[in-house]
mmCIF file of C-alpha atoms and ligand atoms in Angstrom:
data_model
loop_
_atom_site.group_PDB
_atom_site.id
_atom_site.type_symbol
_atom_site.label_atom_id
_atom_site.label_comp_id
_atom_site.label_asym_id
_atom_site.label_seq_id
_atom_site.Cartn_x
_atom_site.Cartn_y
_atom_site.Cartn_z
ATOM 1 C CA UNK A 1 0.211 -0.059 0.063
ATOM 2 C CA UNK A 2 1.170 3.636 -0.332
ATOM 3 C CA UNK A 3 0.421 6.505 1.187
ATOM 4 C CA UNK A 4 -2.849 9.066 -0.106
ATOM 5 C CA UNK A 5 -0.022 12.015 -0.036
ATOM 6 C CA UNK A 6 -2.598 15.014 1.536
ATOM 7 C CA UNK A 7 -2.030 18.272 -0.769
ATOM 8 C CA UNK A 8 -2.371 21.017 2.403
ATOM 9 C CA UNK A 9 -1.487 23.835 -0.473
ATOM 10 C CA UNK A 10 -4.334 22.883 -2.854
ATOM 11 C CA UNK A 11 -6.862 22.861 0.599
ATOM 12 C CA UNK A 12 -5.044 25.912 1.436
ATOM 13 C CA UNK A 13 -5.780 27.558 -1.402
ATOM 14 C CA UNK A 14 -9.231 26.127 -1.249
ATOM 15 C CA UNK A 15 -9.555 27.898 2.322
ATOM 16 C CA UNK A 16 -8.436 31.002 0.986
ATOM 17 C CA UNK A 17 -10.595 31.666 -1.626
ATOM 18 C CA UNK A 18 -13.578 30.606 0.782
ATOM 19 C CA UNK A 19 -12.120 33.595 3.616
ATOM 20 C CA UNK A 20 -11.812 35.904 0.310
ATOM 21 C CA UNK A 21 -15.724 35.243 -0.333
ATOM 22 C CA UNK A 22 -16.790 35.059 2.797
ATOM 23 C CA UNK A 23 -14.818 38.218 3.629
ATOM 24 C CA UNK A 24 -16.787 40.053 0.616
ATOM 25 C CA UNK A 25 -20.149 39.642 2.507
ATOM 26 C CA UNK A 26 -18.228 41.217 5.741
ATOM 27 C CA UNK A 27 -17.204 44.044 4.138
ATOM 28 C CA UNK A 28 -21.024 44.935 2.719
ATOM 29 C CA UNK A 29 -21.941 45.320 6.478
ATOM 30 C CA UNK A 30 -18.245 46.510 8.112
ATOM 31 C CA UNK A 31 -17.634 49.138 4.759
ATOM 32 C CA UNK A 32 -14.292 47.535 4.169
ATOM 33 C CA UNK A 33 -12.509 44.049 3.771
ATOM 34 C CA UNK A 34 -11.574 42.215 6.866
ATOM 35 C CA UNK A 35 -7.731 43.570 8.177
ATOM 36 C CA UNK A 36 -5.352 41.778 9.470
ATOM 37 C CA UNK A 37 -1.914 43.791 11.135
ATOM 38 C CA UNK A 38 1.103 41.676 11.341
ATOM 39 C CA UNK A 39 3.892 42.786 13.901
ATOM 40 C CA UNK A 40 7.467 41.673 13.402
ATOM 41 C CA UNK A 41 10.102 42.549 15.513
ATOM 42 C CA UNK A 42 13.717 42.122 14.691
ATOM 43 C CA UNK A 43 15.291 40.952 11.631
ATOM 44 C CA UNK A 44 14.936 36.936 12.145
ATOM 45 C CA UNK A 45 15.538 35.753 8.161
ATOM 46 C CA UNK A 46 12.525 32.775 8.491
ATOM 47 C CA UNK A 47 9.858 35.256 10.322
ATOM 48 C CA UNK A 48 10.583 37.998 7.519
ATOM 49 C CA UNK A 49 9.302 34.522 5.391
ATOM 50 C CA UNK A 50 6.302 34.204 7.050
ATOM 51 C CA UNK A 51 4.979 37.944 7.584
ATOM 52 C CA UNK A 52 5.428 38.213 3.985
ATOM 53 C CA UNK A 53 3.867 34.976 2.932
ATOM 54 C CA UNK A 54 1.299 35.570 5.427
ATOM 55 C CA UNK A 55 0.804 39.453 3.613
ATOM 56 C CA UNK A 56 0.769 37.730 0.345
ATOM 57 C CA UNK A 57 -1.829 35.593 0.517
ATOM 58 C CA UNK A 58 -4.234 37.901 3.118
ATOM 59 C CA UNK A 59 -4.403 40.547 0.446
ATOM 60 C CA UNK A 60 -4.387 37.664 -2.566
ATOM 61 C CA UNK A 61 -7.684 36.754 -0.835
ATOM 62 C CA UNK A 62 -9.058 40.132 -0.972
ATOM 63 C CA UNK A 63 -8.299 41.052 2.691
ATOM 64 C CA UNK A 64 -6.464 43.831 3.612
ATOM 65 C CA UNK A 65 -3.136 43.852 6.100
ATOM 66 C CA UNK A 66 -1.170 46.226 7.608
ATOM 67 C CA UNK A 67 2.276 45.450 8.190
ATOM 68 C CA UNK A 68 4.129 46.998 11.538
ATOM 69 C CA UNK A 69 8.166 46.238 11.011
ATOM 70 C CA UNK A 70 9.818 47.222 14.261
ATOM 71 C CA UNK A 71 13.815 46.991 14.866
ATOM 72 C CA UNK A 72 15.259 44.226 17.882
ATOM 73 C CA UNK A 73 16.281 46.973 19.671
ATOM 74 C CA UNK A 74 12.251 47.744 20.584
ATOM 75 C CA UNK A 75 11.626 47.428 24.601
ATOM 76 C CA UNK A 76 8.905 45.240 25.902
ATOM 77 C CA UNK A 77 6.638 48.666 26.649
ATOM 78 C CA UNK A 78 6.910 50.217 23.214
ATOM 79 C CA UNK A 79 5.875 46.133 21.926
ATOM 80 C CA UNK A 80 2.629 46.374 24.469
ATOM 81 C CA UNK A 81 1.809 50.020 23.024
ATOM 82 C CA UNK A 82 1.864 48.708 19.662
ATOM 83 C CA UNK A 83 -0.849 46.142 20.151
ATOM 84 C CA UNK A 84 -2.871 48.135 23.037
ATOM 85 C CA UNK A 85 -3.019 50.222 19.700
ATOM 86 C CA UNK A 86 -3.747 48.127 17.396
ATOM 87 C CA UNK A 87 -6.898 47.050 20.067
ATOM 88 C CA UNK A 88 -7.972 50.352 20.012
ATOM 89 C CA UNK A 89 -8.128 50.964 16.178
ATOM 90 C CA UNK A 90 -11.390 50.134 14.296
ATOM 91 C CA UNK A 91 -9.899 49.295 10.689
ATOM 92 C CA UNK A 92 -8.120 46.349 12.364
ATOM 93 C CA UNK A 93 -9.930 42.722 13.387
ATOM 94 C CA UNK A 94 -6.886 41.174 13.626
ATOM 95 C CA UNK A 95 -3.696 41.012 15.147
ATOM 96 C CA UNK A 96 -0.749 38.770 14.767
ATOM 97 C CA UNK A 97 2.322 39.199 16.379
ATOM 98 C CA UNK A 98 5.101 36.622 14.870
ATOM 99 C CA UNK A 99 7.390 34.889 17.336
ATOM 100 C CA UNK A 100 9.885 34.345 18.245
ATOM 101 C CA UNK A 101 10.837 37.907 19.885
ATOM 102 C CA UNK A 102 14.120 39.404 20.794
ATOM 103 C CA UNK A 103 14.802 37.580 23.987
ATOM 104 C CA UNK A 104 14.345 40.788 26.108
ATOM 105 C CA UNK A 105 11.122 40.781 25.114
ATOM 106 C CA UNK A 106 8.806 38.479 27.207
ATOM 107 C CA UNK A 107 6.521 37.090 24.357
ATOM 108 C CA UNK A 108 3.784 35.805 27.097
ATOM 109 C CA UNK A 109 3.414 39.286 28.084
ATOM 110 C CA UNK A 110 2.861 40.471 24.465
ATOM 111 C CA UNK A 111 0.477 38.170 23.485
ATOM 112 C CA UNK A 112 -1.787 38.861 26.306
ATOM 113 C CA UNK A 113 -2.371 42.332 25.645
ATOM 114 C CA UNK A 114 -3.989 40.960 22.257
ATOM 115 C CA UNK A 115 -7.887 41.752 22.758
ATOM 116 C CA UNK A 116 -9.683 37.999 22.757
ATOM 117 C CA UNK A 117 -11.679 39.926 19.951
ATOM 118 C CA UNK A 118 -8.864 40.173 17.928
ATOM 119 C CA UNK A 119 -6.678 37.060 18.537
ATOM 120 C CA UNK A 120 -6.509 35.650 15.140
ATOM 121 C CA UNK A 121 -3.630 33.538 16.280
ATOM 122 C CA UNK A 122 -5.634 31.611 18.982
ATOM 123 C CA UNK A 123 -2.836 32.365 21.957
ATOM 124 C CA UNK A 124 -4.599 34.567 24.455
ATOM 125 C CA UNK A 125 -5.381 32.938 27.907
ATOM 126 C CA UNK A 126 -8.868 33.928 26.858
ATOM 127 C CA UNK A 127 -8.179 32.181 23.556
ATOM 128 C CA UNK A 128 -6.809 28.875 25.623
ATOM 129 C CA UNK A 129 -9.195 29.310 28.081
ATOM 130 C CA UNK A 130 -12.362 29.054 25.827
ATOM 131 C CA UNK A 131 -10.800 26.041 23.720
ATOM 132 C CA UNK A 132 -10.454 24.403 27.004
ATOM 133 C CA UNK A 133 -13.756 25.024 28.259
ATOM 134 C CA UNK A 134 -15.543 23.920 24.090
ATOM 135 C CA UNK A 135 -16.955 27.528 24.276
ATOM 136 C CA UNK A 136 -16.698 29.208 20.482
ATOM 137 C CA UNK A 137 -13.254 30.931 20.121
ATOM 138 C CA UNK A 138 -10.463 31.527 17.687
ATOM 139 C CA UNK A 139 -8.435 28.400 17.404
ATOM 140 C CA UNK A 140 -4.722 28.249 17.051
ATOM 141 C CA UNK A 141 -3.953 28.100 12.984
ATOM 142 C CA UNK A 142 -1.486 25.270 13.217
ATOM 143 C CA UNK A 143 -3.662 22.526 15.200
ATOM 144 C CA UNK A 144 -6.363 23.887 13.613
ATOM 145 C CA UNK A 145 -4.996 23.138 10.138
ATOM 146 C CA UNK A 146 -4.102 19.397 11.253
ATOM 147 C CA UNK A 147 -8.092 19.243 12.036
ATOM 148 C CA UNK A 148 -9.007 20.122 8.894
ATOM 149 C CA UNK A 149 -6.846 18.266 7.038
ATOM 150 C CA UNK A 150 -7.729 14.836 8.975
ATOM 151 C CA UNK A 151 -11.379 15.820 8.720
ATOM 152 C CA UNK A 152 -11.170 15.805 4.638
ATOM 153 C CA UNK A 153 -8.939 13.111 4.732
ATOM 154 C CA UNK A 154 -10.794 10.553 7.378
ATOM 155 C CA UNK A 155 -14.698 12.075 7.317
ATOM 156 C CA UNK A 156 -15.573 11.807 10.591
ATOM 157 C CA UNK A 157 -12.791 11.292 13.248
ATOM 158 C CA UNK A 158 -15.083 10.080 15.911
ATOM 159 C CA UNK A 159 -13.215 7.119 18.100
ATOM 160 C CA UNK A 160 -10.155 7.558 16.201
ATOM 161 C CA UNK A 161 -6.703 6.973 18.158
ATOM 162 C CA UNK A 162 -4.645 10.095 18.013
ATOM 163 C CA UNK A 163 -0.998 10.348 19.080
ATOM 164 C CA UNK A 164 0.002 14.224 19.167
ATOM 165 C CA UNK A 165 4.234 14.266 19.824
ATOM 166 C CA UNK A 166 4.731 17.853 21.499
ATOM 167 C CA UNK A 167 3.182 19.273 23.952
ATOM 168 C CA UNK A 168 3.978 23.481 22.963
ATOM 169 C CA UNK A 169 1.116 26.324 23.980
ATOM 170 C CA UNK A 170 1.749 26.949 19.987
ATOM 171 C CA UNK A 171 0.956 23.292 18.310
ATOM 172 C CA UNK A 172 1.063 20.312 20.633
ATOM 173 C CA UNK A 173 -1.400 21.122 23.422
ATOM 174 C CA UNK A 174 -4.292 22.979 21.422
ATOM 175 C CA UNK A 175 -4.235 20.452 19.070
ATOM 176 C CA UNK A 176 -4.611 17.369 21.308
ATOM 177 C CA UNK A 177 -7.724 19.593 22.487
ATOM 178 C CA UNK A 178 -8.925 20.127 18.848
ATOM 179 C CA UNK A 179 -9.095 16.500 18.097
ATOM 180 C CA UNK A 180 -10.426 15.966 21.429
ATOM 181 C CA UNK A 181 -13.289 18.188 20.417
ATOM 182 C CA UNK A 182 -14.194 15.845 17.489
ATOM 183 C CA UNK A 183 -14.699 13.222 19.949
ATOM 184 C CA UNK A 184 -10.965 11.284 19.393
ATOM 185 C CA UNK A 185 -9.223 9.431 21.508
ATOM 186 C CA UNK A 186 -5.970 11.220 22.420
ATOM 187 C CA UNK A 187 -2.656 10.632 23.527
ATOM 188 C CA UNK A 188 0.209 13.778 24.203
ATOM 189 C CA UNK A 189 3.411 12.389 23.921
ATOM 190 C CA UNK A 190 6.894 14.086 25.015
ATOM 191 C CA UNK A 191 10.420 14.242 25.431
ATOM 192 C CA UNK A 192 9.353 12.259 28.386
ATOM 193 C CA UNK A 193 7.619 9.806 27.254
ATOM 194 C CA UNK A 194 8.171 6.042 27.739
ATOM 195 C CA UNK A 195 8.477 3.652 24.496
ATOM 196 C CA UNK A 196 7.333 6.952 22.707
ATOM 197 C CA UNK A 197 7.624 4.289 19.119
ATOM 198 C CA UNK A 198 5.098 2.017 20.912
ATOM 199 C CA UNK A 199 3.013 4.731 21.657
ATOM 200 C CA UNK A 200 3.314 5.969 17.904
ATOM 201 C CA UNK A 201 2.073 2.579 16.342
ATOM 202 C CA UNK A 202 -1.135 2.748 18.319
ATOM 203 C CA UNK A 203 -2.138 5.850 16.335
ATOM 204 C CA UNK A 204 -4.500 5.804 13.519
ATOM 205 C CA UNK A 205 -3.741 9.302 13.345
ATOM 206 C CA UNK A 206 0.118 11.022 14.218
ATOM 207 C CA UNK A 207 1.408 14.308 14.676
ATOM 208 C CA UNK A 208 4.383 14.854 15.436
ATOM 209 C CA UNK A 209 5.018 18.676 16.473
ATOM 210 C CA UNK A 210 8.755 18.600 18.076
ATOM 211 C CA UNK A 211 10.909 20.043 15.484
ATOM 212 C CA UNK A 212 13.685 17.347 15.177
ATOM 213 C CA UNK A 213 13.767 16.191 11.127
ATOM 214 C CA UNK A 214 12.921 12.855 10.324
ATOM 215 C CA UNK A 215 12.538 11.769 14.134
ATOM 216 C CA UNK A 216 9.643 9.339 13.707
ATOM 217 C CA UNK A 217 10.903 6.477 11.691
ATOM 218 C CA UNK A 218 8.975 4.268 9.321
ATOM 219 C CA UNK A 219 8.473 1.296 11.759
ATOM 220 C CA UNK A 220 6.594 3.766 14.352
ATOM 221 C CA UNK A 221 3.964 3.975 12.503
ATOM 222 C CA UNK A 222 0.703 1.530 11.893
ATOM 223 C CA UNK A 223 0.166 0.302 8.710
ATOM 224 C CA UNK A 224 -2.910 2.443 7.301
ATOM 225 C CA UNK A 225 -2.634 5.322 9.802
ATOM 226 C CA UNK A 226 -2.436 9.369 8.747
ATOM 227 C CA UNK A 227 0.448 10.716 9.387
ATOM 228 C CA UNK A 228 -0.001 14.879 9.679
ATOM 229 C CA UNK A 229 3.398 16.192 9.918
ATOM 230 C CA UNK A 230 3.881 19.830 11.989
ATOM 231 C CA UNK A 231 7.541 19.943 11.933
ATOM 232 C CA UNK A 232 9.194 22.256 9.947
ATOM 233 C CA UNK A 233 13.371 21.477 9.841
ATOM 234 C CA UNK A 234 15.943 22.413 7.564
ATOM 235 C CA UNK A 235 18.871 20.453 6.961
ATOM 236 C CA UNK A 236 21.861 20.177 4.416
ATOM 237 C CA UNK A 237 21.043 19.167 1.375
ATOM 238 C CA UNK A 238 25.004 17.986 -0.441
ATOM 239 C CA UNK A 239 22.627 16.117 -3.214
ATOM 240 C CA UNK A 240 21.693 19.551 -3.784
ATOM 241 C CA UNK A 241 25.013 21.317 -4.444
ATOM 242 C CA UNK A 242 27.302 22.662 -2.188
ATOM 243 C CA UNK A 243 26.105 24.492 1.051
ATOM 244 C CA UNK A 244 22.583 23.530 -0.050
ATOM 245 C CA UNK A 245 20.127 22.774 2.137
ATOM 246 C CA UNK A 246 16.198 21.746 2.492
ATOM 247 C CA UNK A 247 13.010 21.288 4.390
ATOM 248 C CA UNK A 248 12.169 18.020 6.012
ATOM 249 C CA UNK A 249 9.144 17.118 8.760
ATOM 250 C CA UNK A 250 9.754 15.025 11.719
ATOM 251 C CA UNK A 251 8.598 12.478 10.222
ATOM 252 C CA UNK A 252 11.012 10.167 8.231
ATOM 253 C CA UNK A 253 8.474 10.996 4.751
ATOM 254 C CA UNK A 254 10.825 7.812 2.749
ATOM 255 C CA UNK A 255 10.466 5.709 5.211
ATOM 256 C CA UNK A 256 6.732 6.137 6.166
ATOM 257 C CA UNK A 257 4.754 6.673 2.709
ATOM 258 C CA UNK A 258 5.076 3.581 1.788
ATOM 259 C CA UNK A 259 2.404 1.255 4.005
ATOM 260 C CA UNK A 260 0.945 4.624 5.961
ATOM 261 C CA UNK A 261 -3.039 5.875 4.698
ATOM 262 C CA UNK A 262 -2.669 9.185 4.172
ATOM 263 C CA UNK A 263 0.345 11.707 5.141
ATOM 264 C CA UNK A 264 1.320 15.342 4.605
ATOM 265 C CA UNK A 265 4.554 16.564 2.858
ATOM 266 C CA UNK A 266 6.805 18.499 4.378
ATOM 267 C CA UNK A 267 6.182 21.818 2.782
ATOM 268 C CA UNK A 268 3.594 21.924 1.383
ATOM 269 C CA UNK A 269 1.517 20.207 3.909
ATOM 270 C CA UNK A 270 0.546 21.802 7.068
ATOM 271 C CA UNK A 271 2.685 24.261 6.882
ATOM 272 C CA UNK A 272 0.360 26.729 3.836
ATOM 273 C CA UNK A 273 -2.905 25.401 5.695
ATOM 274 C CA UNK A 274 -1.333 27.536 9.075
ATOM 275 C CA UNK A 275 -1.730 31.029 7.211
ATOM 276 C CA UNK A 276 -5.412 29.151 5.321
ATOM 277 C CA UNK A 277 -6.243 29.545 9.086
ATOM 278 C CA UNK A 278 -4.745 32.519 10.284
ATOM 279 C CA UNK A 279 -7.187 34.006 6.902
ATOM 280 C CA UNK A 280 -10.290 32.190 8.234
ATOM 281 C CA UNK A 281 -9.909 33.609 11.674
ATOM 282 C CA UNK A 282 -9.481 37.188 10.526
ATOM 283 C CA UNK A 283 -12.756 36.668 8.558
ATOM 284 C CA UNK A 284 -14.563 35.248 11.514
ATOM 285 C CA UNK A 285 -12.973 38.059 13.536
ATOM 286 C CA UNK A 286 -14.220 41.051 11.253
ATOM 287 C CA UNK A 287 -17.758 39.342 11.407
ATOM 288 C CA UNK A 288 -17.755 38.935 14.787
ATOM 289 C CA UNK A 289 -17.243 43.070 14.941
ATOM 290 C CA UNK A 290 -19.553 43.174 12.393
ATOM 291 C CA UNK A 291 -22.511 41.129 14.381
ATOM 292 C CA UNK A 292 -22.607 38.453 11.941
ATOM 293 C CA UNK A 293 -21.369 35.779 13.593
HETATM 294 N N1 NAP B 301 3.455 24.109 10.113
HETATM 295 C C1 NAP B 301 3.341 24.942 10.404
HETATM 296 O O1 NAP B 301 3.030 26.011 10.377
HETATM 297 C C2 NAP B 301 4.319 24.913 12.333
HETATM 298 C C3 NAP B 301 4.031 26.109 12.758
HETATM 299 C C4 NAP B 301 4.559 25.801 13.878
HETATM 300 C C5 NAP B 301 5.427 24.994 14.513
HETATM 301 N N2 NAP B 301 6.052 24.247 13.266
HETATM 302 C C6 NAP B 301 7.099 23.388 13.370
HETATM 303 O O2 NAP B 301 6.650 22.633 14.524
HETATM 304 C C7 NAP B 301 7.731 21.955 14.975
HETATM 305 C C8 NAP B 301 7.408 22.062 16.703
HETATM 306 O O3 NAP B 301 6.931 23.435 17.219
HETATM 307 P P1 NAP B 301 7.012 23.831 18.795
HETATM 308 O O4 NAP B 301 6.433 25.143 18.122
HETATM 309 O O5 NAP B 301 5.551 22.804 18.693
HETATM 310 O O6 NAP B 301 7.930 23.509 19.560
HETATM 311 P P2 NAP B 301 8.537 23.000 20.504
HETATM 312 O O7 NAP B 301 7.622 24.284 21.551
HETATM 313 O O8 NAP B 301 10.100 23.603 20.758
HETATM 314 O O9 NAP B 301 7.833 21.862 21.306
HETATM 315 C C9 NAP B 301 8.670 20.913 20.670
HETATM 316 C C10 NAP B 301 7.713 19.624 21.235
HETATM 317 O O10 NAP B 301 8.748 18.509 21.351
HETATM 318 C C11 NAP B 301 8.861 17.637 22.679
HETATM 319 N N3 NAP B 301 9.711 16.686 22.239
HETATM 320 C C12 NAP B 301 11.413 17.274 22.128
HETATM 321 N N4 NAP B 301 12.187 16.280 21.917
HETATM 322 C C13 NAP B 301 11.725 15.311 22.009
HETATM 323 C C14 NAP B 301 11.621 13.877 22.081
HETATM 324 N N5 NAP B 301 12.792 13.246 21.529
HETATM 325 N N6 NAP B 301 10.514 13.044 21.565
HETATM 326 C C15 NAP B 301 9.199 13.108 22.296
HETATM 327 N N7 NAP B 301 9.178 15.144 21.889
HETATM 328 C C16 NAP B 301 9.999 15.741 22.129
HETATM 329 C C17 NAP B 301 8.898 18.640 23.555
HETATM 330 O O11 NAP B 301 8.574 18.006 24.678
HETATM 331 P P3 NAP B 301 9.365 18.712 26.321
HETATM 332 O O12 NAP B 301 7.942 19.684 26.247
HETATM 333 O O13 NAP B 301 9.283 17.907 27.078
HETATM 334 O O14 NAP B 301 10.135 19.090 26.095
HETATM 335 C C18 NAP B 301 8.168 19.537 23.522
HETATM 336 O O15 NAP B 301 7.058 19.617 23.825
HETATM 337 C C19 NAP B 301 8.788 22.389 14.837
HETATM 338 O O16 NAP B 301 9.541 22.026 13.714
HETATM 339 C C20 NAP B 301 8.303 24.150 14.472
HETATM 340 O O17 NAP B 301 8.996 24.420 13.718
HETATM 341 C C21 NAP B 301 5.031 24.556 11.891
#
């Protein structure tokens, strides 16, 4: 058996287009298109690429964006002041502060300042609390993208055994809660988990979110399982030429693709879905502000 490749890029394009259509409806009430503000502090090259992609995709979908770039020398108080200003700005529906922040800025404090109704990254305490309590709210984008792809691949997820490897606030924990919301039986694994390979083999849906290139080996994956590879790791690729690199996931794709049921590639799997869910959240935030949701 050979795994079905889940084309995150194609699904993301569909969700972007849907967000654009929903955005047009919301614009009729708001008098303007839904607007995402993206704040980038510092000069991390990867963050720069992520922010450019987010802005590009937002505008391609017919939504508007504001890009605020500040040097790494910005103080924590100045970062908080930017967020407060965006909270008060009626032309802004969603606020995203690109992580990581420079070391001298406490990310929790800055994120904590984002108004929950504009928290399109779903990372504030209020959004996390709503998720835990099962109340409606803006959900974290990467985990929401995982669930969306799993539903498209498998249909009803009720009763599926899900193993999420990683327990970060950004991915692992919210992913586990979102799969629980789908009536899955969820286990969260982490660096202290005993017999990780054995645990992974119990998964109908395996979600590696660790940040270790190709750590999930072929014989850790149950035949027919669905592997949603969140990891994005840059490794050397001498086969492409001296000094060249390439992106790989946390799953050893070549070892798994022959017997899994479904697998997301890296790149082109969960990554594009993260931005799609961000656009979806931005339109939802705008719709809430317009009294439409
Ligand atoms: N596709 C996307 O759009 C997207 C979005 C966000 C992140 N990512 C990628 O996803 C990966 C994870 O991101 P993150 O922010 O969640 O990372 P993180 O905050 O560093 O968390 C990593 C998690 O992996 C666990 N871990 C580390 N080594 C392990 C091991 N040997 N066995 C089992 N678990 C282990 C850690 O466990 P402990 O808690 O015990 O230390 C931790 O919970 C990264 O590659 C990141 O680039 C992708």
